[in-house]
């Protein structure tokens, strides 16, 4: 954690209930906001953001949604601030590369997994819940499109609770890069790696843990070994909400083809694909996305409790 004097020089606001919990060593769960600004349509985005905060609180932790509002890095948003963010006309999608830019230009933006990890670590928050992380895109051997989320997992000591890499990615290459960078990937209660909308991919989970306490123990062991970096928890979406892999794959291929035809590149790729999936599945992908974020928020709160 950065000394408080340095934090004081930043345009940074930690919500009072969040900073009190951090100071007392009570459980806190960070939540990202690109899912609000770029990941889901209005008003599902704002409803999801509120529901996830409630779930974290119901499971005994303090929620801290992270975003940049008018150039200020916010750790913990009020309901009004969440609404402002969800209604912002031209929000930025902020990762490690452009977080500081948004702050000097007084812009508003959602933080990706990478930028949310950075902010969480600054504030002393160790657990973070999201939907799916970014990773190595299909065709990355040509496009070089590899999410900054992977490098951040290698660098920043935060536990990221996800439903696995998004199935629109090349999951196999994503796992390879994470292994190269020394990031543990943990199947929670499963031997196979979950793939976001589906409980299973064709790949084995590199490691398996079955209880929040075990995840807390692994985090502590890595810290004591001074390994640095974070951990990725892959928590399968609940059975009743999953879309089986063979069903989702046809839609993914259609969405990727459209992205290619329309020349979508850079940071627009992931939001474009998620939006196409929403249409191609007639809304089913969104329902599953909401269910898996909720499931991850619950587990993240339990992990935060086990740590504190
Ligand atoms: N998971 C979701 N919806 C999202 C994202 C993840 O369920 O919108 C966002 C996350 O913020 C993640 C980002 O960090 O997509 C990855 O974008 P990119 O592939 O451009 O790095
Ligand atoms: Mn990218």
Short mmCIF file of N, CA and C in Angstrom, two decimals, residues 222-303:
data_model
loop_
_atom_site.label_atom_id
_atom_site.label_comp_id
_atom_site.label_asym_id
_atom_site.label_seq_id
_atom_site.Cartn_x
_atom_site.Cartn_y
_atom_site.Cartn_z
N UNK A 222 1.66 -16.77 -1.12
CA UNK A 222 2.34 -16.07 -2.21
C UNK A 222 2.95 -14.75 -1.72
N UNK A 223 2.22 -14.08 -0.83
CA UNK A 223 2.75 -12.82 -0.30
C UNK A 223 4.00 -13.08 0.54
N UNK A 224 3.94 -14.13 1.37
CA UNK A 224 5.09 -14.44 2.22
C UNK A 224 6.30 -14.87 1.40
N UNK A 225 6.05 -15.48 0.25
CA UNK A 225 7.14 -15.85 -0.65
C UNK A 225 7.63 -14.66 -1.47
N UNK A 226 6.98 -13.52 -1.30
CA UNK A 226 7.29 -12.29 -2.03
C UNK A 226 7.23 -12.50 -3.55
N UNK A 227 6.21 -13.26 -3.98
CA UNK A 227 6.09 -13.55 -5.41
C UNK A 227 5.55 -12.35 -6.20
N UNK A 228 4.82 -11.50 -5.53
CA UNK A 228 4.21 -10.37 -6.24
C UNK A 228 3.08 -10.83 -7.14
N UNK A 229 2.31 -9.90 -7.64
CA UNK A 229 1.26 -10.23 -8.59
C UNK A 229 0.00 -10.76 -7.95
N UNK A 230 -1.00 -10.95 -8.79
CA UNK A 230 -2.32 -11.34 -8.32
C UNK A 230 -2.62 -12.80 -8.57
N UNK A 231 -3.89 -13.13 -8.44
CA UNK A 231 -4.35 -14.50 -8.67
C UNK A 231 -5.67 -14.41 -9.42
N UNK A 232 -5.93 -15.39 -10.27
CA UNK A 232 -7.20 -15.41 -10.98
C UNK A 232 -8.04 -16.59 -10.50
N UNK A 233 -9.21 -16.28 -9.95
CA UNK A 233 -10.15 -17.33 -9.55
C UNK A 233 -11.17 -17.48 -10.67
N UNK A 234 -11.36 -18.71 -11.12
CA UNK A 234 -12.35 -19.00 -12.16
C UNK A 234 -13.49 -19.78 -11.51
N UNK A 235 -14.60 -19.07 -11.32
CA UNK A 235 -15.75 -19.57 -10.56
C UNK A 235 -16.86 -19.88 -11.56
N UNK A 236 -17.23 -21.15 -11.73
CA UNK A 236 -18.21 -21.46 -12.78
C UNK A 236 -19.58 -20.83 -12.53
N UNK A 237 -20.18 -20.36 -13.60
CA UNK A 237 -21.53 -19.79 -13.52
C UNK A 237 -22.48 -20.87 -12.99
N UNK A 238 -23.47 -20.51 -12.17
CA UNK A 238 -24.40 -21.54 -11.68
C UNK A 238 -25.08 -22.30 -12.83
N UNK A 239 -25.25 -23.60 -12.62
CA UNK A 239 -25.81 -24.50 -13.63
C UNK A 239 -27.06 -23.94 -14.31
N UNK A 240 -27.99 -23.43 -13.51
CA UNK A 240 -29.29 -23.01 -14.07
C UNK A 240 -29.15 -21.78 -14.96
N UNK A 241 -28.02 -21.09 -14.89
CA UNK A 241 -27.84 -19.88 -15.71
C UNK A 241 -26.87 -20.06 -16.86
N UNK A 242 -26.26 -21.22 -16.98
CA UNK A 242 -25.21 -21.36 -18.00
C UNK A 242 -25.77 -21.52 -19.42
N UNK A 243 -24.96 -21.13 -20.40
CA UNK A 243 -25.24 -21.46 -21.80
C UNK A 243 -24.15 -22.45 -22.19
N UNK A 244 -24.51 -23.70 -22.52
CA UNK A 244 -23.48 -24.70 -22.80
C UNK A 244 -22.55 -24.27 -23.95
N UNK A 245 -21.29 -24.70 -23.87
CA UNK A 245 -20.23 -24.23 -24.77
C UNK A 245 -20.57 -24.43 -26.25
N UNK A 246 -21.17 -25.59 -26.61
CA UNK A 246 -21.45 -25.85 -28.03
C UNK A 246 -22.52 -24.89 -28.56
N UNK A 247 -23.46 -24.48 -27.66
CA UNK A 247 -24.49 -23.53 -28.08
C UNK A 247 -23.93 -22.13 -28.30
N UNK A 248 -23.03 -21.72 -27.43
CA UNK A 248 -22.53 -20.34 -27.48
C UNK A 248 -21.53 -20.18 -28.63
N UNK A 249 -20.83 -21.25 -28.98
CA UNK A 249 -19.72 -21.15 -29.95
C UNK A 249 -20.18 -20.63 -31.31
N UNK A 250 -21.33 -21.09 -31.82
CA UNK A 250 -21.80 -20.60 -33.13
C UNK A 250 -22.00 -19.09 -33.09
N UNK A 251 -22.58 -18.61 -31.99
CA UNK A 251 -22.81 -17.17 -31.86
C UNK A 251 -21.48 -16.40 -31.79
N UNK A 252 -20.52 -16.96 -31.09
CA UNK A 252 -19.20 -16.31 -30.98
C UNK A 252 -18.58 -16.17 -32.37
N UNK A 253 -18.67 -17.25 -33.15
CA UNK A 253 -18.08 -17.20 -34.49
C UNK A 253 -18.75 -16.14 -35.36
N UNK A 254 -20.09 -16.02 -35.24
CA UNK A 254 -20.80 -14.97 -35.98
C UNK A 254 -20.36 -13.58 -35.54
N UNK A 255 -20.25 -13.40 -34.22
CA UNK A 255 -19.86 -12.09 -33.68
C UNK A 255 -18.45 -11.72 -34.15
N UNK A 256 -17.55 -12.70 -34.15
CA UNK A 256 -16.16 -12.45 -34.58
C UNK A 256 -16.11 -12.08 -36.05
N UNK A 257 -16.97 -12.75 -36.86
CA UNK A 257 -16.98 -12.47 -38.29
C UNK A 257 -17.44 -11.03 -38.53
N UNK A 258 -18.49 -10.62 -37.80
CA UNK A 258 -18.99 -9.25 -37.92
C UNK A 258 -17.91 -8.23 -37.53
N UNK A 259 -17.19 -8.53 -36.45
CA UNK A 259 -16.13 -7.62 -36.00
C UNK A 259 -15.07 -7.47 -37.09
N UNK A 260 -14.75 -8.59 -37.74
CA UNK A 260 -13.76 -8.56 -38.82
C UNK A 260 -14.26 -7.73 -40.00
N UNK A 261 -15.51 -7.98 -40.40
CA UNK A 261 -16.09 -7.25 -41.53
C UNK A 261 -16.12 -5.75 -41.27
N UNK A 262 -16.42 -5.36 -40.02
CA UNK A 262 -16.56 -3.94 -39.71
C UNK A 262 -15.23 -3.31 -39.27
N UNK A 263 -14.18 -4.08 -39.29
CA UNK A 263 -12.85 -3.54 -38.96
C UNK A 263 -12.74 -3.03 -37.53
N UNK A 264 -13.43 -3.70 -36.60
CA UNK A 264 -13.37 -3.28 -35.20
C UNK A 264 -11.99 -3.64 -34.64
N UNK A 265 -11.35 -2.70 -33.93
CA UNK A 265 -10.02 -2.99 -33.39
C UNK A 265 -9.82 -2.32 -32.04
N UNK A 266 -8.70 -2.63 -31.42
CA UNK A 266 -8.30 -1.99 -30.17
C UNK A 266 -9.31 -2.20 -29.06
N UNK A 267 -9.55 -1.14 -28.28
CA UNK A 267 -10.40 -1.28 -27.09
C UNK A 267 -11.85 -1.51 -27.44
N UNK A 268 -12.21 -1.29 -28.71
CA UNK A 268 -13.61 -1.48 -29.10
C UNK A 268 -13.99 -2.94 -29.28
N UNK A 269 -12.97 -3.81 -29.38
CA UNK A 269 -13.26 -5.22 -29.71
C UNK A 269 -14.16 -5.88 -28.67
N UNK A 270 -13.75 -5.85 -27.41
CA UNK A 270 -14.51 -6.56 -26.38
C UNK A 270 -15.94 -6.00 -26.25
N UNK A 271 -16.14 -4.66 -26.12
CA UNK A 271 -17.52 -4.16 -26.05
C UNK A 271 -18.35 -4.52 -27.28
N UNK A 272 -17.74 -4.47 -28.46
CA UNK A 272 -18.46 -4.82 -29.69
C UNK A 272 -18.94 -6.27 -29.64
N UNK A 273 -18.02 -7.17 -29.28
CA UNK A 273 -18.37 -8.60 -29.25
C UNK A 273 -19.45 -8.88 -28.22
N UNK A 274 -19.34 -8.26 -27.04
CA UNK A 274 -20.35 -8.50 -25.99
C UNK A 274 -21.72 -8.02 -26.47
N UNK A 275 -21.75 -6.89 -27.16
CA UNK A 275 -23.01 -6.34 -27.67
C UNK A 275 -23.59 -7.24 -28.76
N UNK A 276 -22.74 -7.73 -29.65
CA UNK A 276 -23.22 -8.65 -30.69
C UNK A 276 -23.78 -9.93 -30.07
N UNK A 277 -23.10 -10.43 -29.05
CA UNK A 277 -23.56 -11.66 -28.39
C UNK A 277 -24.95 -11.46 -27.79
N UNK A 278 -25.16 -10.27 -27.25
CA UNK A 278 -26.46 -9.94 -26.67
C UNK A 278 -27.56 -10.08 -27.72
N UNK A 279 -27.30 -9.55 -28.93
CA UNK A 279 -28.31 -9.63 -29.99
C UNK A 279 -28.44 -11.04 -30.54
N UNK A 280 -27.31 -11.68 -30.78
CA UNK A 280 -27.33 -13.02 -31.40
C UNK A 280 -28.01 -14.06 -30.49
N UNK A 281 -27.90 -13.86 -29.17
CA UNK A 281 -28.52 -14.83 -28.25
C UNK A 281 -29.88 -14.33 -27.76
N UNK A 282 -30.39 -13.27 -28.36
CA UNK A 282 -31.68 -12.68 -27.97
C UNK A 282 -31.73 -12.39 -26.48
N UNK A 283 -30.65 -11.85 -25.96
CA UNK A 283 -30.64 -11.41 -24.56
C UNK A 283 -30.15 -12.46 -23.58
N UNK A 284 -30.03 -13.71 -24.01
CA UNK A 284 -29.63 -14.78 -23.08
C UNK A 284 -28.22 -14.56 -22.54
N UNK A 285 -27.31 -14.03 -23.37
CA UNK A 285 -25.93 -13.86 -22.91
C UNK A 285 -25.87 -12.83 -21.77
N UNK A 286 -26.74 -11.82 -21.84
CA UNK A 286 -26.76 -10.79 -20.80
C UNK A 286 -27.26 -11.36 -19.47
N UNK A 287 -28.32 -12.17 -19.56
CA UNK A 287 -28.86 -12.80 -18.34
C UNK A 287 -27.79 -13.64 -17.65
N UNK A 288 -27.06 -14.40 -18.47
CA UNK A 288 -26.00 -15.24 -17.92
C UNK A 288 -24.88 -14.38 -17.34
N UNK A 289 -24.55 -13.29 -18.05
CA UNK A 289 -23.51 -12.39 -17.58
C UNK A 289 -23.87 -11.83 -16.20
N UNK A 290 -25.11 -11.42 -16.02
CA UNK A 290 -25.54 -10.87 -14.73
C UNK A 290 -25.47 -11.95 -13.65
N UNK A 291 -25.93 -13.16 -13.99
CA UNK A 291 -25.91 -14.26 -13.01
C UNK A 291 -24.49 -14.59 -12.56
N UNK A 292 -23.54 -14.55 -13.50
CA UNK A 292 -22.17 -14.93 -13.12
C UNK A 292 -21.48 -13.82 -12.33
N UNK A 293 -21.80 -12.58 -12.62
CA UNK A 293 -21.21 -11.49 -11.82
C UNK A 293 -21.71 -11.59 -10.38
N UNK A 294 -22.99 -11.87 -10.23
CA UNK A 294 -23.56 -12.01 -8.88
C UNK A 294 -22.89 -13.15 -8.13
N UNK A 295 -22.71 -14.27 -8.83
CA UNK A 295 -22.07 -15.44 -8.23
C UNK A 295 -20.64 -15.11 -7.80
N UNK A 296 -19.95 -14.30 -8.61
CA UNK A 296 -18.57 -13.93 -8.27
C UNK A 296 -18.52 -12.95 -7.10
N UNK A 297 -19.50 -12.07 -7.03
CA UNK A 297 -19.54 -11.09 -5.93
C UNK A 297 -19.70 -11.82 -4.60
N UNK A 298 -20.55 -12.84 -4.60
CA UNK A 298 -20.78 -13.62 -3.38
C UNK A 298 -19.48 -14.30 -2.94
N UNK A 299 -18.82 -14.96 -3.87
CA UNK A 299 -17.57 -15.66 -3.52
C UNK A 299 -16.49 -14.65 -3.08
N UNK A 300 -16.41 -13.53 -3.77
CA UNK A 300 -15.39 -12.52 -3.41
C UNK A 300 -15.60 -12.04 -1.98
N UNK A 301 -16.86 -11.84 -1.59
CA UNK A 301 -17.13 -11.39 -0.21
C UNK A 301 -16.67 -12.45 0.79
N UNK A 302 -16.89 -13.72 0.44
CA UNK A 302 -16.47 -14.80 1.35
C UNK A 302 -14.94 -14.88 1.44
N UNK A 303 -14.27 -14.64 0.32
CA UNK A 303 -12.80 -14.66 0.33
C UNK A 303 -12.28 -13.48 1.17
#
